[in-house]
């Protein structure tokens, strides 16, 4: 069961490389996960499963893929027309292609850091978390790894995302940016590639003009 869950986690992660696995922090007056809760004491489901990975080849869609929770800030451009990402064509296509049901969890806008910190402190964390480790967690990604809040993904990426790893290895600058100083990979970065892909707002010309 654990091996199956780990496979489903890595399938979803591989499919949405634009997402990054991250967690956050509270303000200076609140306790952080490293200052007085049990987040270090109990291994996460993903961590426990990491030692029991199956060598079975993954095909899409995954049969009996199960369900994962995905914690993600809802972009205002999406919230203008949808209450949740689950209502978008992207989410529907993601589920169709992967065979995995995703429960999208969106924090209240403006309270993302606080709600993320509360989730970490409770120990009841989403399977996939999208948030900026470097600025939202005290001590950054290195400290989050030490606190056992997130997992090193080096072995998982080598096994399940070799194409992504190849991109990193062929670009030393990208490879350095997405790792800790110790060389640990802890998430997936979004690379826009060509300069034209860095532009997402521009004038449009109507076809009937």
mmCIF file of C-alpha atoms in Angstrom:
data_model
loop_
_atom_site.group_PDB
_atom_site.id
_atom_site.type_symbol
_atom_site.label_atom_id
_atom_site.label_comp_id
_atom_site.label_asym_id
_atom_site.label_seq_id
_atom_site.Cartn_x
_atom_site.Cartn_y
_atom_site.Cartn_z
ATOM 1 C CA UNK A 1 0.000 0.000 0.000
ATOM 2 C CA UNK A 2 2.792 2.389 0.897
ATOM 3 C CA UNK A 3 4.683 1.608 -2.288
ATOM 4 C CA UNK A 4 1.544 2.235 -4.319
ATOM 5 C CA UNK A 5 0.971 5.579 -2.604
ATOM 6 C CA UNK A 6 4.556 6.612 -3.259
ATOM 7 C CA UNK A 7 4.160 5.776 -6.935
ATOM 8 C CA UNK A 8 1.017 7.877 -7.205
ATOM 9 C CA UNK A 9 2.738 10.795 -5.495
ATOM 10 C CA UNK A 10 5.658 10.698 -7.900
ATOM 11 C CA UNK A 11 3.400 10.338 -10.939
ATOM 12 C CA UNK A 12 1.527 13.525 -10.083
ATOM 13 C CA UNK A 13 4.732 15.383 -9.285
ATOM 14 C CA UNK A 14 6.290 14.338 -12.585
ATOM 15 C CA UNK A 15 3.207 15.471 -14.492
ATOM 16 C CA UNK A 16 3.110 18.957 -12.964
ATOM 17 C CA UNK A 17 6.735 20.067 -13.060
ATOM 18 C CA UNK A 18 5.632 23.664 -12.807
ATOM 19 C CA UNK A 19 4.658 23.064 -9.183
ATOM 20 C CA UNK A 20 7.156 23.111 -6.312
ATOM 21 C CA UNK A 21 6.914 21.133 -3.085
ATOM 22 C CA UNK A 22 7.240 23.596 -0.268
ATOM 23 C CA UNK A 23 6.073 24.654 3.193
ATOM 24 C CA UNK A 24 6.065 27.815 5.319
ATOM 25 C CA UNK A 25 6.490 29.701 8.562
ATOM 26 C CA UNK A 26 4.672 31.815 11.093
ATOM 27 C CA UNK A 27 5.368 35.299 12.426
ATOM 28 C CA UNK A 28 7.984 35.864 15.124
ATOM 29 C CA UNK A 29 5.469 35.520 17.944
ATOM 30 C CA UNK A 30 4.223 32.095 16.927
ATOM 31 C CA UNK A 31 5.932 28.776 17.452
ATOM 32 C CA UNK A 32 7.642 27.287 14.432
ATOM 33 C CA UNK A 33 7.651 23.539 13.802
ATOM 34 C CA UNK A 34 11.182 23.371 15.173
ATOM 35 C CA UNK A 35 10.266 25.105 18.438
ATOM 36 C CA UNK A 36 7.896 22.821 20.202
ATOM 37 C CA UNK A 37 5.687 20.378 18.401
ATOM 38 C CA UNK A 38 5.882 16.775 17.290
ATOM 39 C CA UNK A 39 6.496 17.348 13.599
ATOM 40 C CA UNK A 40 9.995 15.867 13.977
ATOM 41 C CA UNK A 41 8.815 12.801 15.865
ATOM 42 C CA UNK A 42 6.458 11.120 13.418
ATOM 43 C CA UNK A 43 7.570 10.244 9.861
ATOM 44 C CA UNK A 44 5.241 11.386 7.100
ATOM 45 C CA UNK A 45 3.405 8.882 4.917
ATOM 46 C CA UNK A 46 5.613 9.814 1.979
ATOM 47 C CA UNK A 47 8.776 9.357 4.054
ATOM 48 C CA UNK A 48 7.674 5.959 5.270
ATOM 49 C CA UNK A 49 6.810 4.930 1.738
ATOM 50 C CA UNK A 50 10.121 6.139 0.333
ATOM 51 C CA UNK A 51 11.896 3.046 1.650
ATOM 52 C CA UNK A 52 9.337 0.748 0.026
ATOM 53 C CA UNK A 53 9.278 1.935 -3.590
ATOM 54 C CA UNK A 54 8.111 -0.589 -6.130
ATOM 55 C CA UNK A 55 10.196 -1.313 -9.208
ATOM 56 C CA UNK A 56 7.039 -1.722 -11.246
ATOM 57 C CA UNK A 57 6.968 0.449 -14.366
ATOM 58 C CA UNK A 58 4.413 3.259 -14.293
ATOM 59 C CA UNK A 59 1.950 3.641 -17.142
ATOM 60 C CA UNK A 60 -0.662 6.329 -17.673
ATOM 61 C CA UNK A 61 -3.335 6.549 -16.513
ATOM 62 C CA UNK A 62 -2.464 4.712 -13.307
ATOM 63 C CA UNK A 63 -4.950 1.961 -12.505
ATOM 64 C CA UNK A 64 -6.379 2.422 -9.026
ATOM 65 C CA UNK A 65 -4.299 5.587 -8.680
ATOM 66 C CA UNK A 66 -6.056 6.615 -5.491
ATOM 67 C CA UNK A 67 -6.415 10.107 -4.109
ATOM 68 C CA UNK A 68 -3.946 12.828 -3.101
ATOM 69 C CA UNK A 69 -4.361 16.189 -1.393
ATOM 70 C CA UNK A 70 -2.680 19.192 -3.023
ATOM 71 C CA UNK A 71 -2.235 22.406 -0.973
ATOM 72 C CA UNK A 72 -1.980 25.337 -3.344
ATOM 73 C CA UNK A 73 -2.574 29.083 -3.265
ATOM 74 C CA UNK A 74 -5.454 29.912 -5.599
ATOM 75 C CA UNK A 75 -4.319 32.477 -8.133
ATOM 76 C CA UNK A 76 -6.639 35.517 -8.318
ATOM 77 C CA UNK A 77 -6.944 35.008 -12.069
ATOM 78 C CA UNK A 78 -8.367 31.558 -11.400
ATOM 79 C CA UNK A 79 -10.554 32.588 -8.472
ATOM 80 C CA UNK A 80 -12.200 35.217 -10.668
ATOM 81 C CA UNK A 81 -14.012 32.433 -12.527
ATOM 82 C CA UNK A 82 -13.607 29.302 -10.379
ATOM 83 C CA UNK A 83 -13.933 28.586 -6.666
ATOM 84 C CA UNK A 84 -11.274 25.903 -6.888
ATOM 85 C CA UNK A 85 -8.747 24.590 -9.383
ATOM 86 C CA UNK A 86 -10.803 21.411 -9.426
ATOM 87 C CA UNK A 87 -13.320 23.261 -11.628
ATOM 88 C CA UNK A 88 -10.723 24.110 -14.292
ATOM 89 C CA UNK A 89 -10.018 22.181 -17.472
ATOM 90 C CA UNK A 90 -6.416 21.760 -16.312
ATOM 91 C CA UNK A 91 -7.453 19.820 -13.207
ATOM 92 C CA UNK A 92 -9.888 17.661 -15.148
ATOM 93 C CA UNK A 93 -7.258 16.812 -17.745
ATOM 94 C CA UNK A 94 -4.685 16.109 -15.027
ATOM 95 C CA UNK A 95 -7.004 13.577 -13.394
ATOM 96 C CA UNK A 96 -7.833 12.034 -16.756
ATOM 97 C CA UNK A 97 -4.221 11.571 -17.817
ATOM 98 C CA UNK A 98 -2.833 10.377 -14.497
ATOM 99 C CA UNK A 99 -5.798 8.375 -13.210
ATOM 100 C CA UNK A 100 -5.341 10.027 -9.814
ATOM 101 C CA UNK A 101 -8.005 11.988 -7.981
ATOM 102 C CA UNK A 102 -6.725 15.198 -6.438
ATOM 103 C CA UNK A 103 -8.371 17.075 -3.609
ATOM 104 C CA UNK A 104 -7.283 20.682 -4.052
ATOM 105 C CA UNK A 105 -6.832 22.605 -0.803
ATOM 106 C CA UNK A 106 -6.672 26.390 -1.093
ATOM 107 C CA UNK A 107 -5.699 28.617 1.863
ATOM 108 C CA UNK A 108 -7.556 31.867 2.406
ATOM 109 C CA UNK A 109 -6.028 34.607 0.301
ATOM 110 C CA UNK A 110 -3.747 36.802 2.402
ATOM 111 C CA UNK A 111 -3.393 34.138 5.117
ATOM 112 C CA UNK A 112 -1.300 31.592 3.212
ATOM 113 C CA UNK A 113 1.773 31.668 5.473
ATOM 114 C CA UNK A 114 -0.257 31.502 8.665
ATOM 115 C CA UNK A 115 -2.449 28.650 7.483
ATOM 116 C CA UNK A 116 0.506 26.729 6.112
ATOM 117 C CA UNK A 117 2.352 27.064 9.391
ATOM 118 C CA UNK A 118 -0.713 25.854 11.294
ATOM 119 C CA UNK A 119 -0.955 22.836 9.002
ATOM 120 C CA UNK A 120 2.689 21.949 9.589
ATOM 121 C CA UNK A 121 2.337 22.379 13.349
ATOM 122 C CA UNK A 122 -0.716 20.100 13.397
ATOM 123 C CA UNK A 123 1.175 17.303 11.673
ATOM 124 C CA UNK A 124 -1.781 16.751 9.332
ATOM 125 C CA UNK A 125 -0.131 17.815 6.081
ATOM 126 C CA UNK A 126 -1.246 17.606 2.482
ATOM 127 C CA UNK A 127 0.478 15.079 0.235
ATOM 128 C CA UNK A 128 1.749 17.837 -2.059
ATOM 129 C CA UNK A 129 2.409 21.403 -0.927
ATOM 130 C CA UNK A 130 3.115 24.352 -3.203
ATOM 131 C CA UNK A 131 4.710 27.274 -1.334
ATOM 132 C CA UNK A 132 8.102 29.066 -1.205
ATOM 133 C CA UNK A 133 10.372 27.144 1.195
ATOM 134 C CA UNK A 134 13.160 29.668 1.071
ATOM 135 C CA UNK A 135 11.076 32.543 2.450
ATOM 136 C CA UNK A 136 8.199 30.898 4.295
ATOM 137 C CA UNK A 137 10.071 28.454 6.506
ATOM 138 C CA UNK A 138 12.494 29.630 9.233
ATOM 139 C CA UNK A 139 15.966 28.685 8.030
ATOM 140 C CA UNK A 140 14.783 27.899 4.521
ATOM 141 C CA UNK A 141 14.683 24.547 2.771
ATOM 142 C CA UNK A 142 17.770 23.233 4.582
ATOM 143 C CA UNK A 143 16.091 23.678 7.969
ATOM 144 C CA UNK A 144 12.838 22.183 6.706
ATOM 145 C CA UNK A 145 14.762 19.110 5.589
ATOM 146 C CA UNK A 146 16.489 18.880 8.970
ATOM 147 C CA UNK A 147 13.141 19.206 10.727
ATOM 148 C CA UNK A 148 11.744 16.331 8.669
ATOM 149 C CA UNK A 149 8.974 18.534 7.302
ATOM 150 C CA UNK A 150 9.955 17.907 3.671
ATOM 151 C CA UNK A 151 11.840 15.071 2.020
ATOM 152 C CA UNK A 152 14.989 14.966 -0.113
ATOM 153 C CA UNK A 153 13.865 14.001 -3.612
ATOM 154 C CA UNK A 154 17.193 13.096 -5.244
ATOM 155 C CA UNK A 155 16.528 9.356 -5.456
ATOM 156 C CA UNK A 156 12.879 9.790 -6.421
ATOM 157 C CA UNK A 157 13.696 12.258 -9.200
ATOM 158 C CA UNK A 158 16.435 10.003 -10.552
ATOM 159 C CA UNK A 159 13.993 7.088 -10.629
ATOM 160 C CA UNK A 160 10.761 8.744 -11.720
ATOM 161 C CA UNK A 161 11.775 11.977 -13.481
ATOM 162 C CA UNK A 162 14.965 11.251 -15.445
ATOM 163 C CA UNK A 163 14.083 13.809 -18.137
ATOM 164 C CA UNK A 164 13.816 16.543 -15.522
ATOM 165 C CA UNK A 165 17.151 15.484 -14.049
ATOM 166 C CA UNK A 166 18.701 15.567 -17.511
ATOM 167 C CA UNK A 167 17.605 19.188 -17.941
ATOM 168 C CA UNK A 168 19.295 20.074 -14.660
ATOM 169 C CA UNK A 169 22.503 18.265 -15.488
ATOM 170 C CA UNK A 170 22.823 20.020 -18.853
ATOM 171 C CA UNK A 171 22.450 23.475 -17.277
ATOM 172 C CA UNK A 172 24.833 24.051 -14.338
ATOM 173 C CA UNK A 173 23.151 27.327 -13.340
ATOM 174 C CA UNK A 174 19.668 25.782 -13.135
ATOM 175 C CA UNK A 175 21.095 22.755 -11.372
ATOM 176 C CA UNK A 176 22.608 24.988 -8.689
ATOM 177 C CA UNK A 177 19.508 27.137 -8.231
ATOM 178 C CA UNK A 178 17.141 24.251 -7.491
ATOM 179 C CA UNK A 179 19.368 22.539 -4.903
ATOM 180 C CA UNK A 180 20.419 23.306 -1.362
ATOM 181 C CA UNK A 181 24.069 24.064 -0.674
ATOM 182 C CA UNK A 182 24.463 20.351 0.108
ATOM 183 C CA UNK A 183 23.100 19.371 -3.297
ATOM 184 C CA UNK A 184 19.698 18.194 -2.099
ATOM 185 C CA UNK A 185 16.728 18.415 -4.460
ATOM 186 C CA UNK A 186 13.559 19.202 -2.540
ATOM 187 C CA UNK A 187 11.082 20.187 -5.248
ATOM 188 C CA UNK A 188 10.374 20.760 -8.911
ATOM 189 C CA UNK A 189 11.183 24.092 -10.514
ATOM 190 C CA UNK A 190 9.458 25.737 -13.465
ATOM 191 C CA UNK A 191 11.791 26.570 -16.360
ATOM 192 C CA UNK A 192 10.261 28.767 -19.032
ATOM 193 C CA UNK A 193 12.963 27.976 -21.581
ATOM 194 C CA UNK A 194 12.945 30.333 -24.567
ATOM 195 C CA UNK A 195 12.587 34.080 -24.015
ATOM 196 C CA UNK A 196 9.202 34.048 -25.724
ATOM 197 C CA UNK A 197 7.872 31.840 -22.916
ATOM 198 C CA UNK A 198 8.706 34.459 -20.304
ATOM 199 C CA UNK A 199 5.992 36.737 -21.725
ATOM 200 C CA UNK A 200 2.453 35.999 -20.553
ATOM 201 C CA UNK A 201 0.786 39.422 -20.942
ATOM 202 C CA UNK A 202 0.635 41.103 -24.350
ATOM 203 C CA UNK A 203 -1.743 42.863 -26.747
ATOM 204 C CA UNK A 204 -4.048 40.605 -28.755
ATOM 205 C CA UNK A 205 -5.224 41.150 -32.325
ATOM 206 C CA UNK A 206 -8.819 40.177 -33.065
ATOM 207 C CA UNK A 207 -9.256 37.922 -36.056
ATOM 208 C CA UNK A 208 -12.140 39.925 -37.458
ATOM 209 C CA UNK A 209 -10.229 43.237 -37.603
#
